[in-house]
Amino acid sequence: MRILGIETSCDETAAAVVEDGHRLLSNAVASSMDLHVAYGGVVPEIAARSHIEHMMPVVEKALSNAFPQPSNFQLPTSNFDPWDQIDAIAVTYGPGLGGSLLVGVMTARTLAITKNKPLYAVNHVHAHPFANFITKTSPSLTSNFQLPTSAPTFPMLALIVSGGHSQMALFGSPLEYELLGRTRDDAIGEAFDKVAKILGLPYPGGPSIQKAAANGYPHAYKLPKAKLDHPYEYSFSGLKTAVLRTLQSEIGEDHTFPSHKLAERLSEAQKANMAANFMRTAVETVVDSSVRAYEEFRPKSVVIAGGVAASAELRKQLEERLPIQPVYTDMKLCTDNGAMIAALAYHMAQNDVEPADPYTLDIKPNLSM
Ligand code: KG4
Ligand code: ZN
């Protein structure tokens, strides 16, 4: 079964074709990230407009990369149509930015009607871990993917960590899960982005903090880890405030000193040290919870998903502290993509989930897991 997955919940316009939930035939992404850098974060109106511009070229690229026209076909008499190869369409209908979601959902609805394909409505957060089920690529794919060698097994503990989400879920099967806990305030990626801003490092914060931290001493400061009464919930706002207060006192100012003026007063060494300490502590927060969950539930696999799954520190700490090898995938499939949407939709189809009505499917910006 070949599914075209469409994803537009945030700033990536993405489409991909996945066969049987595990073989990647194409992966097309156009990001509007460059347009948001100047603002230090995603601007919803700019993202939505960019989706409109990129949506159809991205879908066409996903189709033509997955099904290259056979060379013996002669245009215009040829009637080779990649749509003949597609069995279903899947689309993110939430959670996400309203304007962004609308572009993907309206596109998918229109294509489902005009191409006469079943339409699957996919929860973006639920889909993230399913990027780890992609273990093969087709020879037509030109870029390289570092994929897990085998699919994760159930019960599966999934850490979903991105700019919009920080949560942990225990899956008994692809469609049955229990949400163990989530962040009470910022998502971990959001904390990386905010701390990067304080340090004067470029957006997105995750990669720039990782880069700066490489030159820092990770035990230069003592930053607090939030102590919550729930074993699987997180909080990052206290950590972010501690970063701010520590840096203010480091330059001899009090808590009234504006955060946007801090970076110019800090040395490169101070920035690098704080990047390293923040990164270590933020990652420890989610790793502590994951290890606790592992010990309580003894899952057969632990997967990490979402943009922060690209973090080398997260991968390293999990590998050091878990008795089993955590599963993670290529960076291109950690950040938002259409492949994870198609991969989860495959399991929905296999489990007889009713396709959505292409005439009425609505977006759900506040959908949760
Ligand atoms: O999944 P994603 O592309 O979008 C959302 O659904 O939010 O995740 C983006 C987030 C950003 O906050 C970014 O700072 C973070 O992922 N990120 C990282 C790294 N690469 C991206 N965080 C930590 N370390 C990284 N190497
Ligand atoms: Zn995401």
PDB file of N, CA, C and O and ligand atoms in Angstrom, residues 7 9-12 33 42 95 124-125 128 160-165 187-194 196 202-211 278-279 283 305-314 331 333-337 340, ligand 1:
ATOM      1  N   GLU A   7       2.054  17.196   5.087  1.00  0.00           N
ATOM      2  CA  GLU A   7       2.258  17.792   6.415  1.00  0.00           C
ATOM      3  C   GLU A   7       2.519  19.291   6.276  1.00  0.00           C
ATOM      4  O   GLU A   7       3.452  19.696   5.579  1.00  0.00           O
ATOM      5  N   SER A   9       1.820  21.485   9.384  1.00  0.00           N
ATOM      6  CA  SER A   9       1.312  22.029  10.653  1.00  0.00           C
ATOM      7  C   SER A   9       2.087  23.233  11.164  1.00  0.00           C
ATOM      8  O   SER A   9       1.577  24.021  11.937  1.00  0.00           O
ATOM      9  N   CYS A  10       3.355  23.384  10.745  1.00  0.00           N
ATOM     10  CA  CYS A  10       4.140  24.507  11.248  1.00  0.00           C
ATOM     11  C   CYS A  10       4.803  25.233  10.086  1.00  0.00           C
ATOM     12  O   CYS A  10       4.117  25.819   9.257  1.00  0.00           O
ATOM     13  N   ASP A  11       6.123  25.181   9.981  1.00  0.00           N
ATOM     14  CA  ASP A  11       6.777  25.962   8.918  1.00  0.00           C
ATOM     15  C   ASP A  11       7.325  25.102   7.787  1.00  0.00           C
ATOM     16  O   ASP A  11       7.891  25.625   6.838  1.00  0.00           O
ATOM     17  N   GLU A  12       7.170  23.767   7.864  1.00  0.00           N
ATOM     18  CA  GLU A  12       7.621  22.926   6.761  1.00  0.00           C
ATOM     19  C   GLU A  12       6.447  22.513   5.882  1.00  0.00           C
ATOM     20  O   GLU A  12       5.462  21.992   6.385  1.00  0.00           O
ATOM     21  N   MET A  33      11.708  28.332   7.022  1.00  0.00           N
ATOM     22  CA  MET A  33      12.580  28.712   8.142  1.00  0.00           C
ATOM     23  C   MET A  33      13.353  30.008   7.877  1.00  0.00           C
ATOM     24  O   MET A  33      13.392  30.894   8.725  1.00  0.00           O
ATOM     25  N   VAL A  42       8.780  31.261  14.479  1.00  0.00           N
ATOM     26  CA  VAL A  42       7.866  31.119  13.342  1.00  0.00           C
ATOM     27  C   VAL A  42       6.750  32.173  13.405  1.00  0.00           C
ATOM     28  O   VAL A  42       6.081  32.314  14.418  1.00  0.00           O
ATOM     29  N   PRO A  95      -2.232  18.652  15.837  1.00  0.00           N
ATOM     30  CA  PRO A  95      -2.317  20.052  16.212  1.00  0.00           C
ATOM     31  C   PRO A  95      -1.346  20.891  15.384  1.00  0.00           C
ATOM     32  O   PRO A  95      -0.476  20.337  14.721  1.00  0.00           O
ATOM     33  N   HIS A 124      -0.597  14.821  14.196  1.00  0.00           N
ATOM     34  CA  HIS A 124       0.831  15.097  13.993  1.00  0.00           C
ATOM     35  C   HIS A 124       1.716  14.509  15.107  1.00  0.00           C
ATOM     36  O   HIS A 124       2.765  13.918  14.829  1.00  0.00           O
ATOM     37  N   VAL A 125       1.290  14.674  16.346  1.00  0.00           N
ATOM     38  CA  VAL A 125       2.117  14.233  17.479  1.00  0.00           C
ATOM     39  C   VAL A 125       2.167  12.706  17.539  1.00  0.00           C
ATOM     40  O   VAL A 125       3.223  12.107  17.762  1.00  0.00           O
ATOM     41  N   HIS A 128       4.721  11.435  14.871  1.00  0.00           N
ATOM     42  CA  HIS A 128       6.179  11.629  14.984  1.00  0.00           C
ATOM     43  C   HIS A 128       6.963  10.320  15.221  1.00  0.00           C
ATOM     44  O   HIS A 128       7.928  10.046  14.494  1.00  0.00           O
ATOM     45  N   ILE A 160       8.469  12.171  22.608  1.00  0.00           N
ATOM     46  CA  ILE A 160       8.182  13.073  21.493  1.00  0.00           C
ATOM     47  C   ILE A 160       8.625  14.467  21.921  1.00  0.00           C
ATOM     48  O   ILE A 160       8.037  15.061  22.830  1.00  0.00           O
ATOM     49  N   VAL A 161       9.714  14.919  21.339  1.00  0.00           N
ATOM     50  CA  VAL A 161      10.362  16.151  21.805  1.00  0.00           C
ATOM     51  C   VAL A 161      10.625  17.074  20.622  1.00  0.00           C
ATOM     52  O   VAL A 161      11.432  16.779  19.756  1.00  0.00           O
ATOM     53  N   SER A 162       9.897  18.193  20.593  1.00  0.00           N
ATOM     54  CA  SER A 162      10.086  19.104  19.463  1.00  0.00           C
ATOM     55  C   SER A 162       9.894  20.540  19.936  1.00  0.00           C
ATOM     56  O   SER A 162       9.841  20.807  21.140  1.00  0.00           O
ATOM     57  N   GLY A 163       9.786  21.457  18.980  1.00  0.00           N
ATOM     58  CA  GLY A 163       9.582  22.855  19.328  1.00  0.00           C
ATOM     59  C   GLY A 163       8.187  23.096  19.889  1.00  0.00           C
ATOM     60  O   GLY A 163       7.954  24.053  20.624  1.00  0.00           O
ATOM     61  N   GLY A 164       7.253  22.232  19.527  1.00  0.00           N
ATOM     62  CA  GLY A 164       5.878  22.412  19.973  1.00  0.00           C
ATOM     63  C   GLY A 164       5.438  21.402  21.028  1.00  0.00           C
ATOM     64  O   GLY A 164       4.438  21.611  21.700  1.00  0.00           O
ATOM     65  N   HIS A 165       6.168  20.291  21.174  1.00  0.00           N
ATOM     66  CA  HIS A 165       5.697  19.220  22.054  1.00  0.00           C
ATOM     67  C   HIS A 165       6.826  18.614  22.870  1.00  0.00           C
ATOM     68  O   HIS A 165       7.934  18.446  22.366  1.00  0.00           O
ATOM     69  N   ALA A 187       7.723  23.591  25.619  1.00  0.00           N
ATOM     70  CA  ALA A 187       8.270  22.367  25.036  1.00  0.00           C
ATOM     71  C   ALA A 187       9.792  22.480  25.113  1.00  0.00           C
ATOM     72  O   ALA A 187      10.326  23.598  25.172  1.00  0.00           O
ATOM     73  N   ILE A 188      10.489  21.339  25.099  1.00  0.00           N
ATOM     74  CA  ILE A 188      11.949  21.403  25.255  1.00  0.00           C
ATOM     75  C   ILE A 188      12.603  22.188  24.107  1.00  0.00           C
ATOM     76  O   ILE A 188      13.515  22.989  24.325  1.00  0.00           O
ATOM     77  N   GLY A 189      12.103  21.993  22.883  1.00  0.00           N
ATOM     78  CA  GLY A 189      12.690  22.716  21.743  1.00  0.00           C
ATOM     79  C   GLY A 189      12.483  24.226  21.881  1.00  0.00           C
ATOM     80  O   GLY A 189      13.350  25.031  21.536  1.00  0.00           O
ATOM     81  N   GLU A 190      11.316  24.579  22.424  1.00  0.00           N
ATOM     82  CA  GLU A 190      11.002  25.983  22.669  1.00  0.00           C
ATOM     83  C   GLU A 190      11.993  26.565  23.690  1.00  0.00           C
ATOM     84  O   GLU A 190      12.446  27.704  23.544  1.00  0.00           O
ATOM     85  N   ALA A 191      12.336  25.775  24.714  1.00  0.00           N
ATOM     86  CA  ALA A 191      13.317  26.217  25.717  1.00  0.00           C
ATOM     87  C   ALA A 191      14.683  26.423  25.050  1.00  0.00           C
ATOM     88  O   ALA A 191      15.361  27.423  25.312  1.00  0.00           O
ATOM     89  N   PHE A 192      15.077  25.499  24.173  1.00  0.00           N
ATOM     90  CA  PHE A 192      16.332  25.686  23.420  1.00  0.00           C
ATOM     91  C   PHE A 192      16.272  26.992  22.625  1.00  0.00           C
ATOM     92  O   PHE A 192      17.228  27.760  22.593  1.00  0.00           O
ATOM     93  N   ASP A 193      15.135  27.236  21.981  1.00  0.00           N
ATOM     94  CA  ASP A 193      15.006  28.435  21.145  1.00  0.00           C
ATOM     95  C   ASP A 193      15.076  29.707  21.989  1.00  0.00           C
ATOM     96  O   ASP A 193      15.711  30.687  21.602  1.00  0.00           O
ATOM     97  N   LYS A 194      14.436  29.700  23.180  1.00  0.00           N
ATOM     98  CA  LYS A 194      14.426  30.896  24.030  1.00  0.00           C
ATOM     99  C   LYS A 194      15.800  31.164  24.633  1.00  0.00           C
ATOM    100  O   LYS A 194      16.245  32.312  24.715  1.00  0.00           O
ATOM    101  N   ALA A 196      18.655  30.205  23.384  1.00  0.00           N
ATOM    102  CA  ALA A 196      19.520  30.659  22.280  1.00  0.00           C
ATOM    103  C   ALA A 196      19.344  32.158  22.068  1.00  0.00           C
ATOM    104  O   ALA A 196      20.322  32.889  21.869  1.00  0.00           O
ATOM    105  N   PRO A 202      21.673  32.147  16.825  1.00  0.00           N
ATOM    106  CA  PRO A 202      20.591  32.167  15.827  1.00  0.00           C
ATOM    107  C   PRO A 202      19.507  31.108  16.048  1.00  0.00           C
ATOM    108  O   PRO A 202      19.750  30.057  16.639  1.00  0.00           O
ATOM    109  N   TYR A 203      18.328  31.407  15.524  1.00  0.00           N
ATOM    110  CA  TYR A 203      17.188  30.488  15.505  1.00  0.00           C
ATOM    111  C   TYR A 203      17.376  29.516  14.346  1.00  0.00           C
ATOM    112  O   TYR A 203      17.865  29.942  13.306  1.00  0.00           O
ATOM    113  N   PRO A 204      17.013  28.240  14.432  1.00  0.00           N
ATOM    114  CA  PRO A 204      16.477  27.555  15.604  1.00  0.00           C
ATOM    115  C   PRO A 204      17.565  27.271  16.650  1.00  0.00           C
ATOM    116  O   PRO A 204      18.715  26.981  16.313  1.00  0.00           O
ATOM    117  N   GLY A 205      17.155  27.337  17.916  1.00  0.00           N
ATOM    118  CA  GLY A 205      18.105  27.276  19.015  1.00  0.00           C
ATOM    119  C   GLY A 205      18.822  25.947  19.198  1.00  0.00           C
ATOM    120  O   GLY A 205      19.977  25.925  19.615  1.00  0.00           O
ATOM    121  N   GLY A 206      18.133  24.836  18.907  1.00  0.00           N
ATOM    122  CA  GLY A 206      18.728  23.513  19.165  1.00  0.00           C
ATOM    123  C   GLY A 206      20.096  23.353  18.528  1.00  0.00           C
ATOM    124  O   GLY A 206      21.102  23.149  19.223  1.00  0.00           O
ATOM    125  N   PRO A 207      20.164  23.458  17.192  1.00  0.00           N
ATOM    126  CA  PRO A 207      21.464  23.271  16.537  1.00  0.00           C
ATOM    127  C   PRO A 207      22.478  24.342  16.945  1.00  0.00           C
ATOM    128  O   PRO A 207      23.666  24.030  17.099  1.00  0.00           O
ATOM    129  N   SER A 208      22.050  25.599  17.167  1.00  0.00           N
ATOM    130  CA  SER A 208      23.064  26.614  17.490  1.00  0.00           C
ATOM    131  C   SER A 208      23.570  26.455  18.918  1.00  0.00           C
ATOM    132  O   SER A 208      24.742  26.716  19.183  1.00  0.00           O
ATOM    133  N   ILE A 209      22.719  25.984  19.828  1.00  0.00           N
ATOM    134  CA  ILE A 209      23.211  25.710  21.190  1.00  0.00           C
ATOM    135  C   ILE A 209      24.160  24.516  21.174  1.00  0.00           C
ATOM    136  O   ILE A 209      25.208  24.515  21.818  1.00  0.00           O
ATOM    137  N   GLN A 210      23.806  23.506  20.385  1.00  0.00           N
ATOM    138  CA  GLN A 210      24.684  22.322  20.287  1.00  0.00           C
ATOM    139  C   GLN A 210      26.076  22.723  19.788  1.00  0.00           C
ATOM    140  O   GLN A 210      27.094  22.264  20.293  1.00  0.00           O
ATOM    141  N   LYS A 211      26.091  23.619  18.799  1.00  0.00           N
ATOM    142  CA  LYS A 211      27.362  24.066  18.226  1.00  0.00           C
ATOM    143  C   LYS A 211      28.171  24.870  19.252  1.00  0.00           C
ATOM    144  O   LYS A 211      29.360  24.614  19.468  1.00  0.00           O
ATOM    145  N   PHE A 278      23.100  24.479  29.958  1.00  0.00           N
ATOM    146  CA  PHE A 278      21.663  24.422  29.682  1.00  0.00           C
ATOM    147  C   PHE A 278      21.330  23.127  28.935  1.00  0.00           C
ATOM    148  O   PHE A 278      20.394  22.407  29.286  1.00  0.00           O
ATOM    149  N   MET A 279      22.118  22.822  27.904  1.00  0.00           N
ATOM    150  CA  MET A 279      21.851  21.635  27.080  1.00  0.00           C
ATOM    151  C   MET A 279      21.889  20.364  27.933  1.00  0.00           C
ATOM    152  O   MET A 279      21.001  19.520  27.851  1.00  0.00           O
ATOM    153  N   VAL A 283      18.367  18.283  28.721  1.00  0.00           N
ATOM    154  CA  VAL A 283      18.324  16.899  28.228  1.00  0.00           C
ATOM    155  C   VAL A 283      18.193  15.924  29.404  1.00  0.00           C
ATOM    156  O   VAL A 283      17.415  14.970  29.346  1.00  0.00           O
ATOM    157  N   ALA A 305      11.588  11.018  18.990  1.00  0.00           N
ATOM    158  CA  ALA A 305      11.003  11.598  17.779  1.00  0.00           C
ATOM    159  C   ALA A 305      10.809  13.087  17.961  1.00  0.00           C
ATOM    160  O   ALA A 305      10.744  13.579  19.088  1.00  0.00           O
ATOM    161  N   GLY A 306      10.716  13.807  16.847  1.00  0.00           N
ATOM    162  CA  GLY A 306      10.561  15.265  16.890  1.00  0.00           C
ATOM    163  C   GLY A 306      11.911  15.932  16.696  1.00  0.00           C
ATOM    164  O   GLY A 306      12.954  15.278  16.795  1.00  0.00           O
ATOM    165  N   GLY A 307      11.887  17.231  16.439  1.00  0.00           N
ATOM    166  CA  GLY A 307      13.113  17.963  16.105  1.00  0.00           C
ATOM    167  C   GLY A 307      14.243  17.791  17.106  1.00  0.00           C
ATOM    168  O   GLY A 307      15.411  17.685  16.732  1.00  0.00           O
ATOM    169  N   VAL A 308      13.911  17.714  18.401  1.00  0.00           N
ATOM    170  CA  VAL A 308      14.955  17.612  19.429  1.00  0.00           C
ATOM    171  C   VAL A 308      15.589  16.211  19.441  1.00  0.00           C
ATOM    172  O   VAL A 308      16.666  16.018  20.010  1.00  0.00           O
ATOM    173  N   ALA A 309      14.954  15.243  18.785  1.00  0.00           N
ATOM    174  CA  ALA A 309      15.561  13.910  18.656  1.00  0.00           C
ATOM    175  C   ALA A 309      16.854  13.991  17.847  1.00  0.00           C
ATOM    176  O   ALA A 309      17.662  13.068  17.854  1.00  0.00           O
ATOM    177  N   ALA A 310      17.046  15.120  17.151  1.00  0.00           N
ATOM    178  CA  ALA A 310      18.304  15.324  16.414  1.00  0.00           C
ATOM    179  C   ALA A 310      19.455  15.667  17.361  1.00  0.00           C
ATOM    180  O   ALA A 310      20.608  15.674  16.958  1.00  0.00           O
ATOM    181  N   SER A 311      19.143  15.941  18.626  1.00  0.00           N
ATOM    182  CA  SER A 311      20.171  16.369  19.578  1.00  0.00           C
ATOM    183  C   SER A 311      21.165  15.247  19.880  1.00  0.00           C
ATOM    184  O   SER A 311      20.794  14.170  20.361  1.00  0.00           O
ATOM    185  N   ALA A 312      22.436  15.534  19.636  1.00  0.00           N
ATOM    186  CA  ALA A 312      23.491  14.546  19.910  1.00  0.00           C
ATOM    187  C   ALA A 312      23.571  14.275  21.414  1.00  0.00           C
ATOM    188  O   ALA A 312      23.848  13.148  21.837  1.00  0.00           O
ATOM    189  N   GLU A 313      23.329  15.305  22.232  1.00  0.00           N
ATOM    190  CA  GLU A 313      23.380  15.151  23.688  1.00  0.00           C
ATOM    191  C   GLU A 313      22.275  14.213  24.165  1.00  0.00           C
ATOM    192  O   GLU A 313      22.499  13.353  25.021  1.00  0.00           O
ATOM    193  N   LEU A 314      21.070  14.363  23.599  1.00  0.00           N
ATOM    194  CA  LEU A 314      19.951  13.493  23.993  1.00  0.00           C
ATOM    195  C   LEU A 314      20.267  12.039  23.619  1.00  0.00           C
ATOM    196  O   LEU A 314      20.079  11.120  24.418  1.00  0.00           O
ATOM    197  N   MET A 331      18.073  12.753  10.711  1.00  0.00           N
ATOM    198  CA  MET A 331      17.621  14.094  11.055  1.00  0.00           C
ATOM    199  C   MET A 331      16.467  14.582  10.196  1.00  0.00           C
ATOM    200  O   MET A 331      15.553  15.241  10.681  1.00  0.00           O
ATOM    201  N   LEU A 333      14.111  13.024   9.066  1.00  0.00           N
ATOM    202  CA  LEU A 333      12.832  12.428   9.468  1.00  0.00           C
ATOM    203  C   LEU A 333      12.508  12.712  10.941  1.00  0.00           C
ATOM    204  O   LEU A 333      11.451  12.307  11.438  1.00  0.00           O
ATOM    205  N   CYS A 334      13.426  13.383  11.663  1.00  0.00           N
ATOM    206  CA  CYS A 334      13.124  13.820  13.039  1.00  0.00           C
ATOM    207  C   CYS A 334      12.296  15.091  12.979  1.00  0.00           C
ATOM    208  O   CYS A 334      11.292  15.233  13.674  1.00  0.00           O
ATOM    209  N   THR A 335      12.730  16.051  12.150  1.00  0.00           N
ATOM    210  CA  THR A 335      11.947  17.283  12.002  1.00  0.00           C
ATOM    211  C   THR A 335      10.692  16.948  11.172  1.00  0.00           C
ATOM    212  O   THR A 335      10.565  15.844  10.628  1.00  0.00           O
ATOM    213  N   ASP A 336       9.780  17.913  11.085  1.00  0.00           N
ATOM    214  CA  ASP A 336       8.477  17.640  10.468  1.00  0.00           C
ATOM    215  C   ASP A 336       8.618  17.171   9.011  1.00  0.00           C
ATOM    216  O   ASP A 336       9.406  17.723   8.250  1.00  0.00           O
ATOM    217  N   ASN A 337       7.859  16.158   8.663  1.00  0.00           N
ATOM    218  CA  ASN A 337       7.949  15.578   7.313  1.00  0.00           C
ATOM    219  C   ASN A 337       6.651  14.848   6.983  1.00  0.00           C
ATOM    220  O   ASN A 337       5.840  14.564   7.872  1.00  0.00           O
ATOM    221  N   MET A 340       6.322  10.531   8.044  1.00  0.00           N
ATOM    222  CA  MET A 340       5.770  10.008   9.305  1.00  0.00           C
ATOM    223  C   MET A 340       4.237   9.986   9.255  1.00  0.00           C
ATOM    224  O   MET A 340       3.605   9.109   9.855  1.00  0.00           O
TER     225      MET A 340
HETATM  226  O1  KG4 B   1       9.741  18.776  15.098  1.00  0.00           O
HETATM  227  P1  KG4 B   1      10.203  20.148  14.718  1.00  0.00           P
HETATM  228  O2  KG4 B   1      10.857  20.332  13.384  1.00  0.00           O
HETATM  229  O3  KG4 B   1       9.013  21.159  14.745  1.00  0.00           O
HETATM  230  C1  KG4 B   1       8.017  21.138  15.700  1.00  0.00           C
HETATM  231  O4  KG4 B   1       7.047  20.340  15.551  1.00  0.00           O
HETATM  232  O5  KG4 B   1       8.179  21.906  16.669  1.00  0.00           O
HETATM  233  O6  KG4 B   1      11.182  20.647  15.907  1.00  0.00           O
HETATM  234  C2  KG4 B   1      11.846  21.885  15.879  1.00  0.00           C
HETATM  235  C3  KG4 B   1      12.592  22.050  17.187  1.00  0.00           C
HETATM  236  C4  KG4 B   1      13.192  23.452  17.383  1.00  0.00           C
HETATM  237  O7  KG4 B   1      12.773  23.954  18.649  1.00  0.00           O
HETATM  238  C5  KG4 B   1      14.697  23.207  17.358  1.00  0.00           C
HETATM  239  O8  KG4 B   1      15.415  24.110  18.198  1.00  0.00           O
HETATM  240  C6  KG4 B   1      14.798  21.786  17.847  1.00  0.00           C
HETATM  241  O9  KG4 B   1      13.698  21.133  17.257  1.00  0.00           O
HETATM  242  N1  KG4 B   1      16.049  21.136  17.440  1.00  0.00           N
HETATM  243  C7  KG4 B   1      17.004  20.742  18.303  1.00  0.00           C
HETATM  244  C8  KG4 B   1      18.090  20.260  17.509  1.00  0.00           C
HETATM  245  N2  KG4 B   1      17.738  20.354  16.197  1.00  0.00           N
HETATM  246  C9  KG4 B   1      16.479  20.891  16.168  1.00  0.00           C
HETATM  247  N3  KG4 B   1      17.044  20.780  19.637  1.00  0.00           N
HETATM  248  C10 KG4 B   1      18.166  20.337  20.237  1.00  0.00           C
HETATM  249  N4  KG4 B   1      19.251  19.863  19.565  1.00  0.00           N
HETATM  250  C11 KG4 B   1      19.250  19.803  18.213  1.00  0.00           C
HETATM  251  N5  KG4 B   1      20.335  19.352  17.566  1.00  0.00           N
END
